[in-house]
PDB file of C-alpha atoms in Angstrom:
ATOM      1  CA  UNK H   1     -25.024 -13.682  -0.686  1.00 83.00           C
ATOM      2  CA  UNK H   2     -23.037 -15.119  -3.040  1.00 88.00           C
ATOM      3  CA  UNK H   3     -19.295 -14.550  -3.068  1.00 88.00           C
ATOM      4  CA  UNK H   4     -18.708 -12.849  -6.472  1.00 92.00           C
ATOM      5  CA  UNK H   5     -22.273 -10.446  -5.298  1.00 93.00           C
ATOM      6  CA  UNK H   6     -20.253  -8.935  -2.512  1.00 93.00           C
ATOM      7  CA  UNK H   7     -17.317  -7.896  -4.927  1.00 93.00           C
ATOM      8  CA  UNK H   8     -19.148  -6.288  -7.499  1.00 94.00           C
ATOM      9  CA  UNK H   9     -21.133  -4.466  -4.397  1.00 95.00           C
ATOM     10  CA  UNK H  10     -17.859  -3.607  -3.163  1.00 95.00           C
ATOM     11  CA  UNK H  11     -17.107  -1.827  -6.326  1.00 96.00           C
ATOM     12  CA  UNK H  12     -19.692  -0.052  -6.672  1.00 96.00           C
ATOM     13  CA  UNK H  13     -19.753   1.055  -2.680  1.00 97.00           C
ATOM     14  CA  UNK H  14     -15.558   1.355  -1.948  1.00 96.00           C
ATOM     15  CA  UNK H  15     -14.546   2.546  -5.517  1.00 95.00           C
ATOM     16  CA  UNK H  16     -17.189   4.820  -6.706  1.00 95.00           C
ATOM     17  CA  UNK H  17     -19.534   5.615  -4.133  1.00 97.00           C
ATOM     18  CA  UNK H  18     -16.447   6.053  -1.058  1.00 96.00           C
ATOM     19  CA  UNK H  19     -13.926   7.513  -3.608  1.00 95.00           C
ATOM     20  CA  UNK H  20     -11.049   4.990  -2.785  1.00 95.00           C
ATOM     21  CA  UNK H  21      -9.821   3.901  -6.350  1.00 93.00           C
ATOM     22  CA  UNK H  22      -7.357   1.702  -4.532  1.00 94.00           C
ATOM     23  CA  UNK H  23      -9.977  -0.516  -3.457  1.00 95.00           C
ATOM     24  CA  UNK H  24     -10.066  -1.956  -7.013  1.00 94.00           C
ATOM     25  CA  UNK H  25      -6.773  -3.569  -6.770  1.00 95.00           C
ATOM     26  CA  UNK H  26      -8.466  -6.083  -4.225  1.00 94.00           C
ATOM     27  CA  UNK H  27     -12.081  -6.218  -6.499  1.00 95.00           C
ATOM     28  CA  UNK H  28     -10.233  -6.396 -10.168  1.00 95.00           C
ATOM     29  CA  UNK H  29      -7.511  -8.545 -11.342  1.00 94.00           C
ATOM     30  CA  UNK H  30      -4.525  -7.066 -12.996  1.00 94.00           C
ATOM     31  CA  UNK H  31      -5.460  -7.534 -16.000  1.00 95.00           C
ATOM     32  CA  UNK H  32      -9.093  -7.324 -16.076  1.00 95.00           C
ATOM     33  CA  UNK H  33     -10.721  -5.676 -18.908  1.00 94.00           C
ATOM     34  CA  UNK H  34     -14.058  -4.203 -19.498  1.00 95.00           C
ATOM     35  CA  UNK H  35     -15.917  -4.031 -22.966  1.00 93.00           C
ATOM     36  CA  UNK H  36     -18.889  -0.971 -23.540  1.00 90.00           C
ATOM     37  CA  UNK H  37     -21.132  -3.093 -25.111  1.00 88.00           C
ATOM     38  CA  UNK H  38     -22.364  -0.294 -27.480  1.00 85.00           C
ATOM     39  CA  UNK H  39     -19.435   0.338 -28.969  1.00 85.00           C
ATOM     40  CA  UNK H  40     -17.241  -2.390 -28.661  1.00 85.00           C
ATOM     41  CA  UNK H  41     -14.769  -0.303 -26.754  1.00 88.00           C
ATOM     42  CA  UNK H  42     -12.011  -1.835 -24.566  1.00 90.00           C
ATOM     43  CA  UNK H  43     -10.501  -0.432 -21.650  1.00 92.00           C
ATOM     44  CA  UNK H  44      -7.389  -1.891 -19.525  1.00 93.00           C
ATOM     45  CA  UNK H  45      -7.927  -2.086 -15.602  1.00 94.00           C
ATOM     46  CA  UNK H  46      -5.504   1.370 -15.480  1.00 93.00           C
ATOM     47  CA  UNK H  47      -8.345   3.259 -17.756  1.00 93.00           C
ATOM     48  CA  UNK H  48     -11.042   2.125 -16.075  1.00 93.00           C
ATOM     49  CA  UNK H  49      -9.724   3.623 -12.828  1.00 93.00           C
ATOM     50  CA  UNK H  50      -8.825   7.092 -15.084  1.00 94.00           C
ATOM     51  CA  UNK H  51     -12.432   7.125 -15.961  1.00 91.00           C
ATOM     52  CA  UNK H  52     -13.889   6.647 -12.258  1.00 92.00           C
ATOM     53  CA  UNK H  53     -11.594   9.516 -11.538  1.00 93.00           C
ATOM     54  CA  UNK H  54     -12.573  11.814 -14.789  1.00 92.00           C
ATOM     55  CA  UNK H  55     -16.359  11.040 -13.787  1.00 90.00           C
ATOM     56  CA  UNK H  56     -15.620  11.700  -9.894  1.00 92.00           C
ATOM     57  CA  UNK H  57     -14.327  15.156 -10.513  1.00 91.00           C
ATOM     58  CA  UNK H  58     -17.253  16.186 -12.941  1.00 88.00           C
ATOM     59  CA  UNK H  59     -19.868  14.486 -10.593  1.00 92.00           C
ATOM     60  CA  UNK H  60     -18.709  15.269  -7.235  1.00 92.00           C
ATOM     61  CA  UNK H  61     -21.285  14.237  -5.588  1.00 95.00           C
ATOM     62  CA  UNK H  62     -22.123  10.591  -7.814  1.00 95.00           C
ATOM     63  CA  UNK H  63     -23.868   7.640  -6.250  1.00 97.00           C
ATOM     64  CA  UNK H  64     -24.134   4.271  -7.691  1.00 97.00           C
ATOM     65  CA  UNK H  65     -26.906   2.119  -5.715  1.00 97.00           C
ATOM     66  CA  UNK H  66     -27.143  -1.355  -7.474  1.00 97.00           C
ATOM     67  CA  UNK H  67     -31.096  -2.104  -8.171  1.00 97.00           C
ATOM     68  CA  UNK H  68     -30.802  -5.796  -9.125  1.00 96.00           C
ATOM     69  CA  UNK H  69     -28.003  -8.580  -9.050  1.00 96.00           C
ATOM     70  CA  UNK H  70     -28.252 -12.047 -11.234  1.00 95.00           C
ATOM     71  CA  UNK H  71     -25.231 -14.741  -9.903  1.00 93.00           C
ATOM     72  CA  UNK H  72     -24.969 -17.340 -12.256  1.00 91.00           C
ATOM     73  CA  UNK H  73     -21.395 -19.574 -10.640  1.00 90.00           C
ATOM     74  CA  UNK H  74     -18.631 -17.299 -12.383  1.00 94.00           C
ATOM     75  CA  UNK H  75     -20.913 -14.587 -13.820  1.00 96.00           C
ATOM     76  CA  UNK H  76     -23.016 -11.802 -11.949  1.00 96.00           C
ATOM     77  CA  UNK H  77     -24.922  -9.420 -13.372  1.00 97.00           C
ATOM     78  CA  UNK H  78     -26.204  -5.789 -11.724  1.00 97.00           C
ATOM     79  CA  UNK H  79     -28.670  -3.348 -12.933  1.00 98.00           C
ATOM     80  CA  UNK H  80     -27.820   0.080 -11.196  1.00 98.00           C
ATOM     81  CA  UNK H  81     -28.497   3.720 -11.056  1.00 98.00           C
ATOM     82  CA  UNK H  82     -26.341   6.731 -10.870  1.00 97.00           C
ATOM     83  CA  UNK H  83     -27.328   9.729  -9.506  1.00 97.00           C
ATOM     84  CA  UNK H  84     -25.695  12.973  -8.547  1.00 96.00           C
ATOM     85  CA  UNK H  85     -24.908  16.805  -9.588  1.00 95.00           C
ATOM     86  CA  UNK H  86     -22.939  18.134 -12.114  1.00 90.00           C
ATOM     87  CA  UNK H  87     -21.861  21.766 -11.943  1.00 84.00           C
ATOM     88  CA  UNK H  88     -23.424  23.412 -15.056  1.00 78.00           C
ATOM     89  CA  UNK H  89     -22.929  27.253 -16.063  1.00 79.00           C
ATOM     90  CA  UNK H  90     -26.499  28.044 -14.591  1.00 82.00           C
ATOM     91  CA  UNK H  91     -25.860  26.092 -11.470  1.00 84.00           C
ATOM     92  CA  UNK H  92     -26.128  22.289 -10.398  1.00 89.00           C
ATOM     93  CA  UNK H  93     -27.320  19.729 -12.632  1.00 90.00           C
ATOM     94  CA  UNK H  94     -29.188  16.598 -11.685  1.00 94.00           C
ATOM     95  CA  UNK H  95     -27.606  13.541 -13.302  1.00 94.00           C
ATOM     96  CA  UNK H  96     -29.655  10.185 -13.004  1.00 97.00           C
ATOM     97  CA  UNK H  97     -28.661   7.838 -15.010  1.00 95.00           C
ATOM     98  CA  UNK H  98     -28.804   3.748 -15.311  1.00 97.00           C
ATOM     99  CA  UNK H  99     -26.800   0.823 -16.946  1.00 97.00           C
ATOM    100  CA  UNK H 100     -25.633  -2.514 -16.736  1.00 97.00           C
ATOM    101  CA  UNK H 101     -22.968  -4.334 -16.293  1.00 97.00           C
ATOM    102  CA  UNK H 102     -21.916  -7.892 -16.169  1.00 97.00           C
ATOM    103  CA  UNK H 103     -18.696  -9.654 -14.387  1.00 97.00           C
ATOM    104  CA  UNK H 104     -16.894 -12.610 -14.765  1.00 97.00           C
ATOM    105  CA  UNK H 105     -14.736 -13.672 -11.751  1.00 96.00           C
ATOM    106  CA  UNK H 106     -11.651 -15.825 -11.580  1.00 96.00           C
ATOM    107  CA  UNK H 107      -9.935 -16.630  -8.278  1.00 93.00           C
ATOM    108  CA  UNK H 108     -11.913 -14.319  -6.249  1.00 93.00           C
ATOM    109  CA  UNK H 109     -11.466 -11.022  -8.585  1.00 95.00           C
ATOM    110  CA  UNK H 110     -12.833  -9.466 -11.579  1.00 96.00           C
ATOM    111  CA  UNK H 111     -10.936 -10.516 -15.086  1.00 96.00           C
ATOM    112  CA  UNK H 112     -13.997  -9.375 -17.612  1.00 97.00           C
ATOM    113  CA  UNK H 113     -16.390  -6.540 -16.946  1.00 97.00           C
ATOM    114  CA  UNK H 114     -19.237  -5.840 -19.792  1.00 97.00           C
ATOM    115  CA  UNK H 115     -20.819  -2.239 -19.214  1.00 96.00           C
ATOM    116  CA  UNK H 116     -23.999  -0.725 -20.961  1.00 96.00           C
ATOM    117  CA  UNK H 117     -25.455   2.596 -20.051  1.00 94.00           C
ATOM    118  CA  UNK H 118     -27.145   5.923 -21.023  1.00 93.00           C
ATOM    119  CA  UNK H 119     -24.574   7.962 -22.308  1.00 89.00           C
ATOM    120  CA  UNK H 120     -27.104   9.469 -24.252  1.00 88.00           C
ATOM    121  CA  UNK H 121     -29.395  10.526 -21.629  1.00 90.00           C
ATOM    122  CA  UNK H 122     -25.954  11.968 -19.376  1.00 90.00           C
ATOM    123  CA  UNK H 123     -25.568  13.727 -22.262  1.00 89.00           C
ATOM    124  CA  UNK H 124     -28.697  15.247 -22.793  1.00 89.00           C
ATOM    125  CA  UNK H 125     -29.157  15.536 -19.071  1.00 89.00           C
ATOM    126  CA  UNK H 126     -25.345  17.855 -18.972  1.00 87.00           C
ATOM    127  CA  UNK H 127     -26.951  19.986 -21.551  1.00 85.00           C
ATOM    128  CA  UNK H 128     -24.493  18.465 -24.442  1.00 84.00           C
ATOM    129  CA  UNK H 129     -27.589  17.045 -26.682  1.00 84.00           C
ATOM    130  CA  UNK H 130     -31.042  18.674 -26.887  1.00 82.00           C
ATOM    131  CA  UNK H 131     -33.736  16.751 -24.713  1.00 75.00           C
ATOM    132  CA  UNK H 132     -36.046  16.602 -27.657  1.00 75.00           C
ATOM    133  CA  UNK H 133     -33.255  14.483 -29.689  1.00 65.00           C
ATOM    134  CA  UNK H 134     -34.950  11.177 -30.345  1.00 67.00           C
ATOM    135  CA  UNK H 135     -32.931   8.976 -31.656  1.00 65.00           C
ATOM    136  CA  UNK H 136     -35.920   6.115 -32.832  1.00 70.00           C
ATOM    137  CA  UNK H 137     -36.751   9.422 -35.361  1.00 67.00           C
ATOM    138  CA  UNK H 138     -33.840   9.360 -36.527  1.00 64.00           C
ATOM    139  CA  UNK H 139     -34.421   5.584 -38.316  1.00 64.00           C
TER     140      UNK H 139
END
């Protein structure tokens, strides 16, 4: 397995899927930065780690298993999937949701991270946006 492969595993395993945010201090570089590559949106290592909590407490139980890893030398890329429960007014709801994300790794951490995944379908899927919404209509 190539080097870089077993620190964006550990990522997903030790930071998200075992709860210990710490872990990315050994898997990220200070002053890594990650890019949502639908919006353009930047976040700092610091709000990265504020959104793994924020999504943490809202998904208790949320599971990342990583479906498919590219390593290209400095570069890996990972399709994934996200599953778990959100507490909804009616009871549990079952979020499952996938995305990408790409990594570029310099001295045996993370300095870039590129992320792309369904917000739209965790919305719809939390109740926020109706089901029905198609967004292709839309055009």
């Amino acid at each position: 397995m190539h080097p870089n492969e077993m620190l964006a595993r550990r990522w997903f395993q030790e930071v998200w899927n075992e709860r210990r945010l710490e872990a990315a201090d050994e898997i990220l570089c200070e002053d890594c930065a990650a890019t949502d590559l639908h919006s353009g949106a930047g976040r700092s290592k610091a709000e990265m780690m504020q959104l793994c909590a924020r999504l943490q407490q809202a998904i208790p139980d949320l599971t990342f298993t990583v479906e498919d890893v590219l390593a290209a030398d400095d570069r890996i890329a990972l399709r994934w999937r996200a599953r778990g429960s959100a507490t909804g007014p009616d009871g549990p709801l079952p979020v499952d949701i996938g995305g990408l994300s790409i990594a570029h790794f310099e001295g045996g951490r993370a300095t870039r991270i590129w992320d792309a995944w369904d917000k739209l379908g965790l919305l719809q899927q939390l109740g926020h946006i109706p089901r029905e919404l198609d967004p292709a209509a839309m055009l």
